CSV table of C-alpha atoms in Angstrom, one decimal:
chain,number,residue,atom,x,y,z
O,680,UNK,CA,-11.1,19.7,18.9
O,681,UNK,CA,-10.4,16.7,21.2
O,682,UNK,CA,-8.5,17.7,24.4
O,683,UNK,CA,-5.3,15.7,24.3
O,684,UNK,CA,-3.3,17.8,26.8
O,685,UNK,CA,-2.9,15.1,29.4
O,686,UNK,CA,-1.9,12.2,27.1
O,687,UNK,CA,1.4,10.6,27.4
O,688,UNK,CA,3.0,9.5,24.1
O,689,UNK,CA,5.1,6.5,23.5
O,690,UNK,CA,7.3,6.2,20.4
O,691,UNK,CA,8.4,2.7,19.4
O,692,UNK,CA,11.6,3.0,17.4
O,693,UNK,CA,12.0,6.4,18.9
O,694,UNK,CA,15.7,6.5,18.4
O,695,UNK,CA,15.4,6.9,14.6
O,696,UNK,CA,15.3,10.5,13.2
O,697,UNK,CA,11.5,10.5,12.6
O,698,UNK,CA,10.7,9.2,16.0
O,699,UNK,CA,13.1,11.5,17.8
O,700,UNK,CA,11.9,14.5,15.8
O,701,UNK,CA,8.3,13.8,16.8
O,702,UNK,CA,9.3,13.1,20.4
O,703,UNK,CA,11.1,16.5,20.5
O,704,UNK,CA,8.0,18.3,19.2
O,705,UNK,CA,5.6,16.6,21.6
O,706,UNK,CA,7.9,17.4,24.6
O,707,UNK,CA,8.0,21.0,23.5
O,708,UNK,CA,4.1,20.9,23.5
O,709,UNK,CA,4.1,19.8,27.1
O,710,UNK,CA,3.5,16.0,26.7
O,711,UNK,CA,5.2,13.3,28.7
O,712,UNK,CA,7.0,11.3,26.0
O,713,UNK,CA,8.5,7.9,26.3
O,714,UNK,CA,11.0,6.8,23.6
O,715,UNK,CA,11.2,3.1,23.1
O,716,UNK,CA,13.9,1.0,21.5
O,717,UNK,CA,15.1,-2.6,21.6
O,718,UNK,CA,17.8,-1.4,23.9
O,719,UNK,CA,16.6,0.6,26.9
O,720,UNK,CA,20.0,2.1,27.2
O,721,UNK,CA,20.0,3.5,23.6
O,722,UNK,CA,16.5,4.8,24.3
O,723,UNK,CA,17.6,6.6,27.3
O,724,UNK,CA,20.6,8.1,25.4
O,725,UNK,CA,18.2,9.4,22.7
O,726,UNK,CA,15.6,10.6,25.1
O,727,UNK,CA,17.7,12.5,27.6
O,728,UNK,CA,18.8,15.5,25.4
O,729,UNK,CA,15.2,16.2,24.3
O,730,UNK,CA,13.5,15.9,27.7
O,731,UNK,CA,11.8,12.6,27.1
O,732,UNK,CA,12.2,9.3,29.0
O,733,UNK,CA,13.7,6.2,27.4
O,734,UNK,CA,12.9,2.5,28.0
O,735,UNK,CA,12.5,-0.8,26.2
O,736,UNK,CA,9.8,-1.0,23.5
O,737,UNK,CA,7.6,-3.3,25.7
O,738,UNK,CA,7.7,-1.0,28.7
O,739,UNK,CA,6.9,2.0,26.5
O,740,UNK,CA,4.0,0.2,24.9
O,741,UNK,CA,2.6,-0.7,28.3
O,742,UNK,CA,3.0,2.7,29.9
O,743,UNK,CA,2.1,5.3,27.3
O,744,UNK,CA,-1.5,6.4,26.7
O,745,UNK,CA,-1.0,6.6,22.9
O,746,UNK,CA,1.7,4.8,21.0
O,747,UNK,CA,3.4,5.8,17.8
O,748,UNK,CA,5.0,3.1,15.7
O,749,UNK,CA,8.1,4.6,14.0
O,750,UNK,CA,10.2,1.5,13.5
O,751,UNK,CA,11.8,0.4,10.2
O,752,UNK,CA,9.5,-1.4,7.9
O,753,UNK,CA,11.8,-4.4,8.1
O,754,UNK,CA,10.7,-6.0,11.5
O,755,UNK,CA,7.5,-4.0,11.7
O,756,UNK,CA,5.1,-7.0,11.8
O,757,UNK,CA,7.3,-9.0,14.3
O,758,UNK,CA,7.6,-6.1,16.7
O,759,UNK,CA,3.9,-5.4,16.8
O,760,UNK,CA,3.1,-9.1,17.2
O,761,UNK,CA,5.3,-9.2,20.2
O,762,UNK,CA,3.5,-6.2,21.8
O,763,UNK,CA,-0.1,-7.3,21.2
O,764,UNK,CA,-1.1,-7.4,24.8
O,765,UNK,CA,0.7,-4.2,25.8
O,766,UNK,CA,-1.0,-2.3,23.0
O,767,UNK,CA,-4.5,-3.8,23.6
O,768,UNK,CA,-7.2,-1.1,23.8
O,769,UNK,CA,-4.8,1.7,22.9
O,770,UNK,CA,-4.6,4.1,20.0
O,771,UNK,CA,-1.7,2.9,18.0
O,772,UNK,CA,-0.4,5.4,15.3
O,773,UNK,CA,1.5,3.8,12.5
O,774,UNK,CA,3.7,6.2,10.6
O,775,UNK,CA,5.8,3.6,8.8
O,776,UNK,CA,6.5,4.0,5.1
O,777,UNK,CA,7.4,0.7,3.3
O,778,UNK,CA,9.9,2.0,0.8
O,779,UNK,CA,12.7,0.6,-1.3
O,780,UNK,CA,15.7,2.6,-2.6
O,781,UNK,CA,17.9,2.2,-5.6
O,782,UNK,CA,20.0,4.5,-7.7
O,783,UNK,CA,16.8,6.1,-9.2
O,784,UNK,CA,15.6,7.0,-5.7
O,785,UNK,CA,12.7,5.7,-3.6
O,786,UNK,CA,9.8,3.5,-4.6
O,787,UNK,CA,6.9,1.9,-2.8
O,788,UNK,CA,7.2,-1.7,-1.7
O,789,UNK,CA,4.3,-4.1,-2.1
O,790,UNK,CA,2.7,-5.0,1.2
O,791,UNK,CA,0.6,-8.1,1.5
O,792,UNK,CA,-2.0,-6.5,3.8
O,793,UNK,CA,-2.1,-3.4,1.5
O,794,UNK,CA,-0.2,-1.0,3.7
O,795,UNK,CA,1.9,-0.9,6.9
O,796,UNK,CA,-1.2,0.5,8.7
O,797,UNK,CA,-3.4,-2.4,7.5
O,798,UNK,CA,-0.7,-4.8,8.6
O,799,UNK,CA,-0.7,-3.2,12.1
O,800,UNK,CA,-4.5,-3.4,12.2
O,801,UNK,CA,-4.4,-7.1,11.2
O,802,UNK,CA,-1.7,-7.9,13.8
O,803,UNK,CA,-3.4,-5.8,16.6
O,804,UNK,CA,-7.1,-6.6,16.4
O,805,UNK,CA,-7.7,-5.2,20.0
O,806,UNK,CA,-6.0,-1.9,19.3
O,807,UNK,CA,-7.3,1.2,17.6
O,808,UNK,CA,-4.9,1.6,14.7
O,809,UNK,CA,-4.6,5.0,13.0
O,810,UNK,CA,-2.2,5.9,10.2
O,811,UNK,CA,-0.6,9.4,10.4
O,812,UNK,CA,2.7,11.4,10.4
O,813,UNK,CA,4.0,9.7,7.2
O,814,UNK,CA,5.3,12.9,5.6
O,815,UNK,CA,6.9,14.8,8.5
O,816,UNK,CA,10.4,15.8,7.7
O,817,UNK,CA,12.7,14.5,10.5
O,818,UNK,CA,15.2,17.3,9.5
O,819,UNK,CA,12.6,20.0,10.2
O,820,UNK,CA,11.3,18.4,13.4
O,821,UNK,CA,14.8,18.3,14.8
O,822,UNK,CA,15.9,21.7,13.6
O,823,UNK,CA,16.0,24.1,16.6
O,824,UNK,CA,15.7,27.1,14.3
O,825,UNK,CA,12.4,25.8,12.8
O,826,UNK,CA,9.6,27.1,15.0
O,827,UNK,CA,6.7,26.2,12.7
O,828,UNK,CA,6.4,23.1,10.5
O,829,UNK,CA,4.4,23.9,7.3
O,830,UNK,CA,2.5,20.6,6.9
O,831,UNK,CA,-0.9,18.9,7.0
O,832,UNK,CA,-0.7,15.5,8.7
O,833,UNK,CA,-3.1,13.1,7.0
O,834,UNK,CA,-4.9,10.9,9.6
O,835,UNK,CA,-6.5,7.7,8.5
O,836,UNK,CA,-8.6,5.2,10.4
O,837,UNK,CA,-11.9,3.5,11.0
O,838,UNK,CA,-12.6,4.8,14.5
O,839,UNK,CA,-13.8,8.5,14.5
O,840,UNK,CA,-12.8,9.1,18.1
O,841,UNK,CA,-9.3,7.7,17.5
O,842,UNK,CA,-8.8,9.8,14.3
O,843,UNK,CA,-10.1,12.9,16.1
O,844,UNK,CA,-7.6,12.3,18.9
O,845,UNK,CA,-4.7,11.9,16.5
O,846,UNK,CA,-5.7,15.0,14.5
O,847,UNK,CA,-5.6,16.9,17.8
O,848,UNK,CA,-2.2,15.5,18.6
O,849,UNK,CA,-0.8,16.5,15.2
O,850,UNK,CA,-2.1,20.0,15.8
O,851,UNK,CA,-0.1,20.5,19.0
O,852,UNK,CA,3.0,20.9,16.8
O,853,UNK,CA,3.2,24.5,15.7
O,854,UNK,CA,2.3,25.0,12.1
O,855,UNK,CA,0.9,21.4,11.7
O,856,UNK,CA,-2.7,20.6,11.1
O,857,UNK,CA,-4.3,17.2,11.4
O,858,UNK,CA,-6.6,16.5,8.5
O,859,UNK,CA,-8.8,13.4,8.2
O,860,UNK,CA,-7.6,11.5,5.2
O,861,UNK,CA,-9.8,8.4,4.8
O,862,UNK,CA,-10.1,4.8,5.9
O,863,UNK,CA,-7.2,2.4,6.3
O,864,UNK,CA,-7.8,0.8,3.0
O,865,UNK,CA,-6.6,4.1,1.5
O,866,UNK,CA,-3.4,4.2,3.6
O,867,UNK,CA,-1.1,2.6,1.1
O,868,UNK,CA,-1.0,5.6,-1.2
O,869,UNK,CA,-0.3,8.0,1.7
O,870,UNK,CA,2.6,5.8,2.8
O,871,UNK,CA,3.9,5.4,-0.7
O,872,UNK,CA,3.6,9.1,-1.4
O,873,UNK,CA,6.7,9.6,0.7
O,874,UNK,CA,8.6,8.3,-2.3
O,875,UNK,CA,7.3,11.2,-4.3
O,876,UNK,CA,8.2,13.7,-1.6
O,877,UNK,CA,11.7,12.2,-1.7
O,878,UNK,CA,11.8,12.8,-5.5
O,879,UNK,CA,10.5,16.3,-5.0
O,880,UNK,CA,13.2,17.0,-2.3
O,881,UNK,CA,15.9,15.8,-4.7
O,882,UNK,CA,14.7,17.9,-7.6
O,883,UNK,CA,14.0,21.1,-5.7
O,884,UNK,CA,16.5,20.8,-2.8
O,885,UNK,CA,13.6,21.1,-0.4
O,886,UNK,CA,12.0,19.5,2.6
O,887,UNK,CA,8.6,19.1,1.0
O,888,UNK,CA,5.4,18.5,2.7
O,889,UNK,CA,1.7,18.6,1.9
O,890,UNK,CA,-1.1,21.0,2.4
O,891,UNK,CA,-4.7,20.2,1.7
O,892,UNK,CA,-6.5,23.1,0.0
O,893,UNK,CA,-10.1,24.2,0.6
O,894,UNK,CA,-10.2,22.5,4.1
C,1024,UNK,CA,9.7,27.9,-17.8
C,1025,UNK,CA,9.2,26.1,-21.1
C,1026,UNK,CA,7.3,28.3,-23.6
C,1027,UNK,CA,4.0,26.4,-24.3
C,1028,UNK,CA,2.0,29.3,-25.8
C,1029,UNK,CA,1.7,27.9,-29.3
C,1030,UNK,CA,0.8,24.3,-28.4
C,1031,UNK,CA,-2.6,22.8,-29.3
C,1032,UNK,CA,-4.1,20.5,-26.8
C,1033,UNK,CA,-6.2,17.4,-27.5
C,1034,UNK,CA,-8.3,15.8,-24.8
C,1035,UNK,CA,-9.3,12.2,-25.3
C,1036,UNK,CA,-12.6,11.6,-23.5
C,1037,UNK,CA,-13.0,15.3,-23.3
C,1038,UNK,CA,-16.8,15.1,-22.9
C,1039,UNK,CA,-16.4,14.0,-19.3
C,1040,UNK,CA,-16.3,16.6,-16.6
C,1041,UNK,CA,-12.6,16.4,-15.9
C,1042,UNK,CA,-11.7,16.7,-19.6
C,1043,UNK,CA,-14.2,19.4,-20.3
C,1044,UNK,CA,-13.0,21.4,-17.2
C,1045,UNK,CA,-9.4,21.2,-18.4
C,1046,UNK,CA,-10.5,22.1,-22.0
C,1047,UNK,CA,-12.3,25.2,-20.7
C,1048,UNK,CA,-9.3,26.4,-18.7
C,1049,UNK,CA,-6.9,25.9,-21.6
C,1050,UNK,CA,-9.2,27.8,-24.0
C,1051,UNK,CA,-9.3,30.6,-21.5
C,1052,UNK,CA,-5.5,30.6,-21.5
C,1053,UNK,CA,-5.4,31.0,-25.3
C,1054,UNK,CA,-4.7,27.5,-26.5
C,1055,UNK,CA,-6.4,25.8,-29.4
C,1056,UNK,CA,-8.2,22.8,-27.7
C,1057,UNK,CA,-9.6,19.8,-29.5
C,1058,UNK,CA,-12.1,17.7,-27.5
C,1059,UNK,CA,-12.2,14.0,-28.6
C,1060,UNK,CA,-14.9,11.4,-28.1
C,1061,UNK,CA,-15.9,8.2,-29.6
C,1062,UNK,CA,-18.7,10.2,-31.2
C,1063,UNK,CA,-17.5,13.2,-33.1
C,1064,UNK,CA,-21.0,14.7,-32.8
C,1065,UNK,CA,-21.0,14.5,-29.0
C,1066,UNK,CA,-17.4,16.0,-29.0
C,1067,UNK,CA,-18.7,18.9,-31.0
C,1068,UNK,CA,-21.6,19.4,-28.7
C,1069,UNK,CA,-19.3,19.5,-25.6
C,1070,UNK,CA,-16.7,21.7,-27.3
C,1071,UNK,CA,-18.9,24.4,-28.8
C,1072,UNK,CA,-20.0,26.2,-25.6
C,1073,UNK,CA,-16.5,26.4,-24.2
C,1074,UNK,CA,-14.8,27.6,-27.4
C,1075,UNK,CA,-13.0,24.3,-28.3
C,1076,UNK,CA,-13.3,22.1,-31.4
C,1077,UNK,CA,-14.7,18.6,-31.3
C,1078,UNK,CA,-13.8,15.5,-33.3
C,1079,UNK,CA,-13.4,11.8,-33.0
C,1080,UNK,CA,-10.6,10.6,-30.7
C,1081,UNK,CA,-8.4,9.4,-33.5
C,1082,UNK,CA,-8.6,12.7,-35.3
C,1083,UNK,CA,-7.8,14.6,-32.1
C,1084,UNK,CA,-4.9,12.3,-31.4
C,1085,UNK,CA,-3.5,12.9,-34.8
C,1086,UNK,CA,-3.9,16.7,-34.9
C,1087,UNK,CA,-3.1,18.0,-31.4
C,1088,UNK,CA,0.5,18.8,-30.4
C,1089,UNK,CA,0.0,17.4,-26.9
C,1090,UNK,CA,-2.7,14.9,-25.9
C,1091,UNK,CA,-4.4,14.5,-22.6
C,1092,UNK,CA,-6.0,11.1,-21.8
C,1093,UNK,CA,-9.1,11.8,-19.7
C,1094,UNK,CA,-11.1,8.6,-20.5
C,1095,UNK,CA,-12.7,6.3,-18.0
C,1096,UNK,CA,-10.4,3.7,-16.6
C,1097,UNK,CA,-12.6,1.0,-18.1
C,1098,UNK,CA,-11.5,1.0,-21.7
C,1099,UNK,CA,-8.3,3.0,-21.1
C,1100,UNK,CA,-5.9,0.3,-22.5
C,1101,UNK,CA,-8.0,-0.5,-25.6
C,1102,UNK,CA,-8.4,3.1,-26.6
C,1103,UNK,CA,-4.6,3.8,-26.3
C,1104,UNK,CA,-3.8,0.7,-28.2
C,1105,UNK,CA,-6.1,1.8,-31.0
C,1106,UNK,CA,-4.3,5.2,-31.2
C,1107,UNK,CA,-0.7,4.1,-31.1
C,1108,UNK,CA,0.3,5.4,-34.5
C,1109,UNK,CA,-1.5,8.8,-34.0
C,1110,UNK,CA,0.2,9.3,-30.6
C,1111,UNK,CA,3.6,8.3,-31.7
C,1112,UNK,CA,6.3,10.9,-30.9
C,1113,UNK,CA,3.9,13.1,-28.9
C,1114,UNK,CA,3.6,14.0,-25.3
C,1115,UNK,CA,0.7,12.0,-23.9
C,1116,UNK,CA,-0.6,13.2,-20.5
C,1117,UNK,CA,-2.4,10.5,-18.6
C,1118,UNK,CA,-4.7,11.9,-15.8
C,1119,UNK,CA,-6.8,8.7,-15.3
C,1120,UNK,CA,-7.5,7.5,-11.8
C,1121,UNK,CA,-8.3,3.8,-11.5
C,1122,UNK,CA,-10.8,3.8,-8.7
C,1123,UNK,CA,-13.6,1.7,-7.4
C,1124,UNK,CA,-16.6,2.9,-5.4
C,1125,UNK,CA,-18.7,1.2,-2.8
C,1126,UNK,CA,-20.9,2.4,0.0
C,1127,UNK,CA,-17.7,3.3,2.1
C,1128,UNK,CA,-16.5,5.6,-0.7
C,1129,UNK,CA,-13.6,5.4,-3.2
C,1130,UNK,CA,-10.7,3.0,-3.2
C,1131,UNK,CA,-7.7,2.3,-5.5
C,1132,UNK,CA,-8.0,-0.5,-8.0
C,1133,UNK,CA,-5.0,-2.7,-8.6
C,1134,UNK,CA,-3.4,-2.2,-12.0
C,1135,UNK,CA,-1.3,-4.9,-13.6
C,1136,UNK,CA,1.3,-2.4,-14.9
C,1137,UNK,CA,1.4,-0.6,-11.6
C,1138,UNK,CA,-0.7,2.5,-12.6
C,1139,UNK,CA,-2.7,3.9,-15.4
C,1140,UNK,CA,0.3,6.0,-16.5
C,1141,UNK,CA,2.6,2.9,-16.6
C,1142,UNK,CA,-0.1,1.1,-18.6
C,1143,UNK,CA,-0.1,4.0,-21.1
C,1144,UNK,CA,3.7,3.9,-21.3
C,1145,UNK,CA,3.6,0.2,-21.9
C,1146,UNK,CA,1.0,0.5,-24.6
C,1147,UNK,CA,2.6,3.6,-26.2
C,1148,UNK,CA,6.4,2.9,-26.4
C,1149,UNK,CA,6.9,5.6,-29.0
C,1150,UNK,CA,5.1,8.3,-27.1
C,1151,UNK,CA,6.4,10.5,-24.2
C,1152,UNK,CA,4.0,9.5,-21.5
C,1153,UNK,CA,3.6,11.9,-18.5
C,1154,UNK,CA,1.2,11.6,-15.6
C,1155,UNK,CA,-0.5,14.8,-14.4
C,1156,UNK,CA,-3.8,16.5,-13.6
C,1157,UNK,CA,-5.1,13.7,-11.3
C,1158,UNK,CA,-6.4,15.9,-8.6
C,1159,UNK,CA,-8.0,18.7,-10.4
C,1160,UNK,CA,-11.6,19.3,-9.3
C,1161,UNK,CA,-13.9,19.2,-12.4
C,1162,UNK,CA,-16.4,21.3,-10.4
C,1163,UNK,CA,-13.9,24.1,-9.8
C,1164,UNK,CA,-12.5,24.0,-13.4
C,1165,UNK,CA,-16.0,24.3,-14.7
C,1166,UNK,CA,-17.2,27.0,-12.2
C,1167,UNK,CA,-17.3,30.4,-14.0
C,1168,UNK,CA,-17.1,32.2,-10.6
C,1169,UNK,CA,-13.8,30.4,-9.8
C,1170,UNK,CA,-11.0,32.5,-11.2
C,1171,UNK,CA,-8.1,30.8,-9.5
C,1172,UNK,CA,-7.8,27.1,-8.8
C,1173,UNK,CA,-5.8,26.6,-5.6
C,1174,UNK,CA,-3.8,23.5,-6.5
C,1175,UNK,CA,-0.4,22.1,-7.3
C,1176,UNK,CA,-0.5,19.6,-10.3
C,1177,UNK,CA,2.0,16.8,-9.7
C,1178,UNK,CA,3.8,15.9,-13.0
C,1179,UNK,CA,5.5,12.5,-13.2
C,1180,UNK,CA,7.6,11.1,-16.0
C,1181,UNK,CA,11.0,9.8,-17.2
C,1182,UNK,CA,11.6,12.5,-19.9
C,1183,UNK,CA,12.7,15.9,-18.4
C,1184,UNK,CA,11.7,17.9,-21.4
C,1185,UNK,CA,8.3,16.4,-21.4
C,1186,UNK,CA,7.7,16.9,-17.7
C,1187,UNK,CA,8.9,20.5,-18.0
C,1188,UNK,CA,6.4,21.1,-20.8
C,1189,UNK,CA,3.6,19.6,-18.8
C,1190,UNK,CA,4.5,21.6,-15.7
C,1191,UNK,CA,4.4,24.8,-17.9
C,1192,UNK,CA,1.0,23.7,-19.3
C,1193,UNK,CA,-0.4,23.2,-15.8
C,1194,UNK,CA,0.8,26.6,-14.8
C,1195,UNK,CA,-1.2,28.4,-17.5
C,1196,UNK,CA,-4.3,27.8,-15.4
C,1197,UNK,CA,-4.5,30.7,-12.9
C,1198,UNK,CA,-3.6,29.6,-9.4
C,1199,UNK,CA,-2.2,26.2,-10.5
C,1200,UNK,CA,1.4,25.3,-10.3
C,1201,UNK,CA,3.1,22.3,-12.0
C,1202,UNK,CA,5.4,20.5,-9.7
C,1203,UNK,CA,7.7,17.6,-10.7
C,1204,UNK,CA,6.5,14.6,-8.7
C,1205,UNK,CA,8.8,11.7,-9.6
C,1206,UNK,CA,9.1,8.9,-12.1
C,1207,UNK,CA,6.3,6.9,-13.5
C,1208,UNK,CA,7.0,4.0,-11.1
C,1209,UNK,CA,5.7,6.3,-8.4
C,1210,UNK,CA,2.5,7.3,-10.3
C,1211,UNK,CA,0.2,4.7,-8.6
C,1212,UNK,CA,0.0,6.5,-5.3
C,1213,UNK,CA,-0.7,9.8,-7.0
C,1214,UNK,CA,-3.6,8.3,-8.9
C,1215,UNK,CA,-4.8,6.4,-5.9
C,1216,UNK,CA,-4.6,9.5,-3.7
C,1217,UNK,CA,-7.7,10.8,-5.5
C,1218,UNK,CA,-9.6,8.3,-3.3
C,1219,UNK,CA,-8.3,10.1,-0.2
C,1220,UNK,CA,-9.3,13.5,-1.7
C,1221,UNK,CA,-12.8,12.1,-2.2
C,1222,UNK,CA,-12.9,11.0,1.5
C,1223,UNK,CA,-11.7,14.5,2.5
C,1224,UNK,CA,-14.3,16.1,0.3
C,1225,UNK,CA,-17.0,14.1,2.0
C,1226,UNK,CA,-15.8,14.8,5.5
C,1227,UNK,CA,-15.2,18.5,5.1
C,1228,UNK,CA,-17.7,19.3,2.3
C,1229,UNK,CA,-14.8,20.6,0.3
C,1230,UNK,CA,-13.2,20.5,-3.2
C,1231,UNK,CA,-9.8,19.5,-1.7
C,1232,UNK,CA,-6.6,19.8,-3.6
C,1233,UNK,CA,-2.9,19.5,-2.8
C,1234,UNK,CA,-0.2,22.1,-2.3
C,1235,UNK,CA,3.5,21.0,-1.9
C,1236,UNK,CA,5.2,23.1,0.8
C,1237,UNK,CA,8.8,24.3,0.7
C,1238,UNK,CA,8.9,24.3,-3.1
C-alpha cells in the first residue's frame, strides 16, 4: 500500500461534524491536520481540542499536502473556484453529498456536472480530484469510545496514483478499509447513497456503513 | 419476519442469468418458481434444469403470487405496460439496472422517471412496486459450489408490508439478508451502484456485493 505517513491533511469546512470527525481520526493516526474554515478563529477553536491546527480555508489549501473538501453542498462550487491556484497539483478529496431533506427524509439533489466530485474536477482542472469518505458517520468518528469504525471507504477517480494514496489514507483509520470504487462518472450514486444510509439509520436506529464483500 | 413460505414467485425475463440465478435459489428454498419469457418454449427450456416451471410472461404474471422483473432495461416499460392487469394488486419486485457500457466500463443511464423502479411504479399504479436484488451476482447464484451468498439485498419501497415481504424473500437465500433501503425516490443510486460493483469486480477480480454495517 502507498506510504502516506508523512502527508499533512487539510480539511476545508473542517468545523462541520464530518470534517472534524475525520480530522480527529487523522490526528490519532499521527498526521499533521489543518482544519480550514471561512473564519480562521472558528477553525482554531474547532482544531484545538482534537490536536489539529486551524486557519482560513485558503491558507489550509495552500499548506496541506492533501486537501479534503468537507464543506456544505451550498457554496461548494464557489469555494473551490476561489481556491483554484492553492489547490493546483494537489490531491483534492471531495466527500460532499448533495442532498435535500424533507419530512420523508433525505433525497439526492440533481447536480449539473453529474456529482459534487465531477463539479470539483470541472472547477479544478489542475488538481487530482478523488471522491471518498462519503459514508463515514461523524457520530462514530467523534465518539471517543469507538476505537474501530466498521466501514469500507469507496474511493473514486481517474488517477490511479491518487486513488491509491486516498485508499491508503482511509486505511489509517482503525477498522476502515479504502476500496477502489470506479471512475468519477460513477460518483453520483455513491454520494446519493448517503440518503439511503440515512433511511437505514432511521429504520434501524443505527449508524450504518458499507462493506464490500469478496474484496 | 414475515412468513413467505407458501408464496409462488414469478420471474419475468427469467431466462437471463440474473433471473435464472434467483429462480434457482428460490427453488432450492422450497418455493414454486415460474420463469417467464416472451417465448414460452425458451422459458420451459431454462426452467426445467433448475426445477422451475416455464411459461410466457403474461401467464407467469397472472399466476405467481409475487413477480420479479428481471428483463433488460431496453423494453422494460413496454413489457410492464402490457402486463398491467395481470400485475394488478401484486407485489412487483423490480431488480433492473439501467446501465450503459463502453470501453471504460459501466455507467448509469439517465431515466426519465428517476429509476427503473419509479418507472415501474408509474406504469403499474395498481401494483405494489418494490426495488430489490440489484446487486446479486448471477455467477454466484448459479454456482453449485456456492452454498452461501455473502450479500445484503437492499429493499426499497413505499409500502411497509410489501418491503417486509421482500426482505423475508431475500433472506430465504442462504447468506443473504434483506435490509430496508429507503423509498423509491432513492432507488436510482441503488440501481446505478451496480456500475461501481462492476468497476470493483474488474479491479479486484471479484464478485463484489454489499453488506450494511451496524444493522
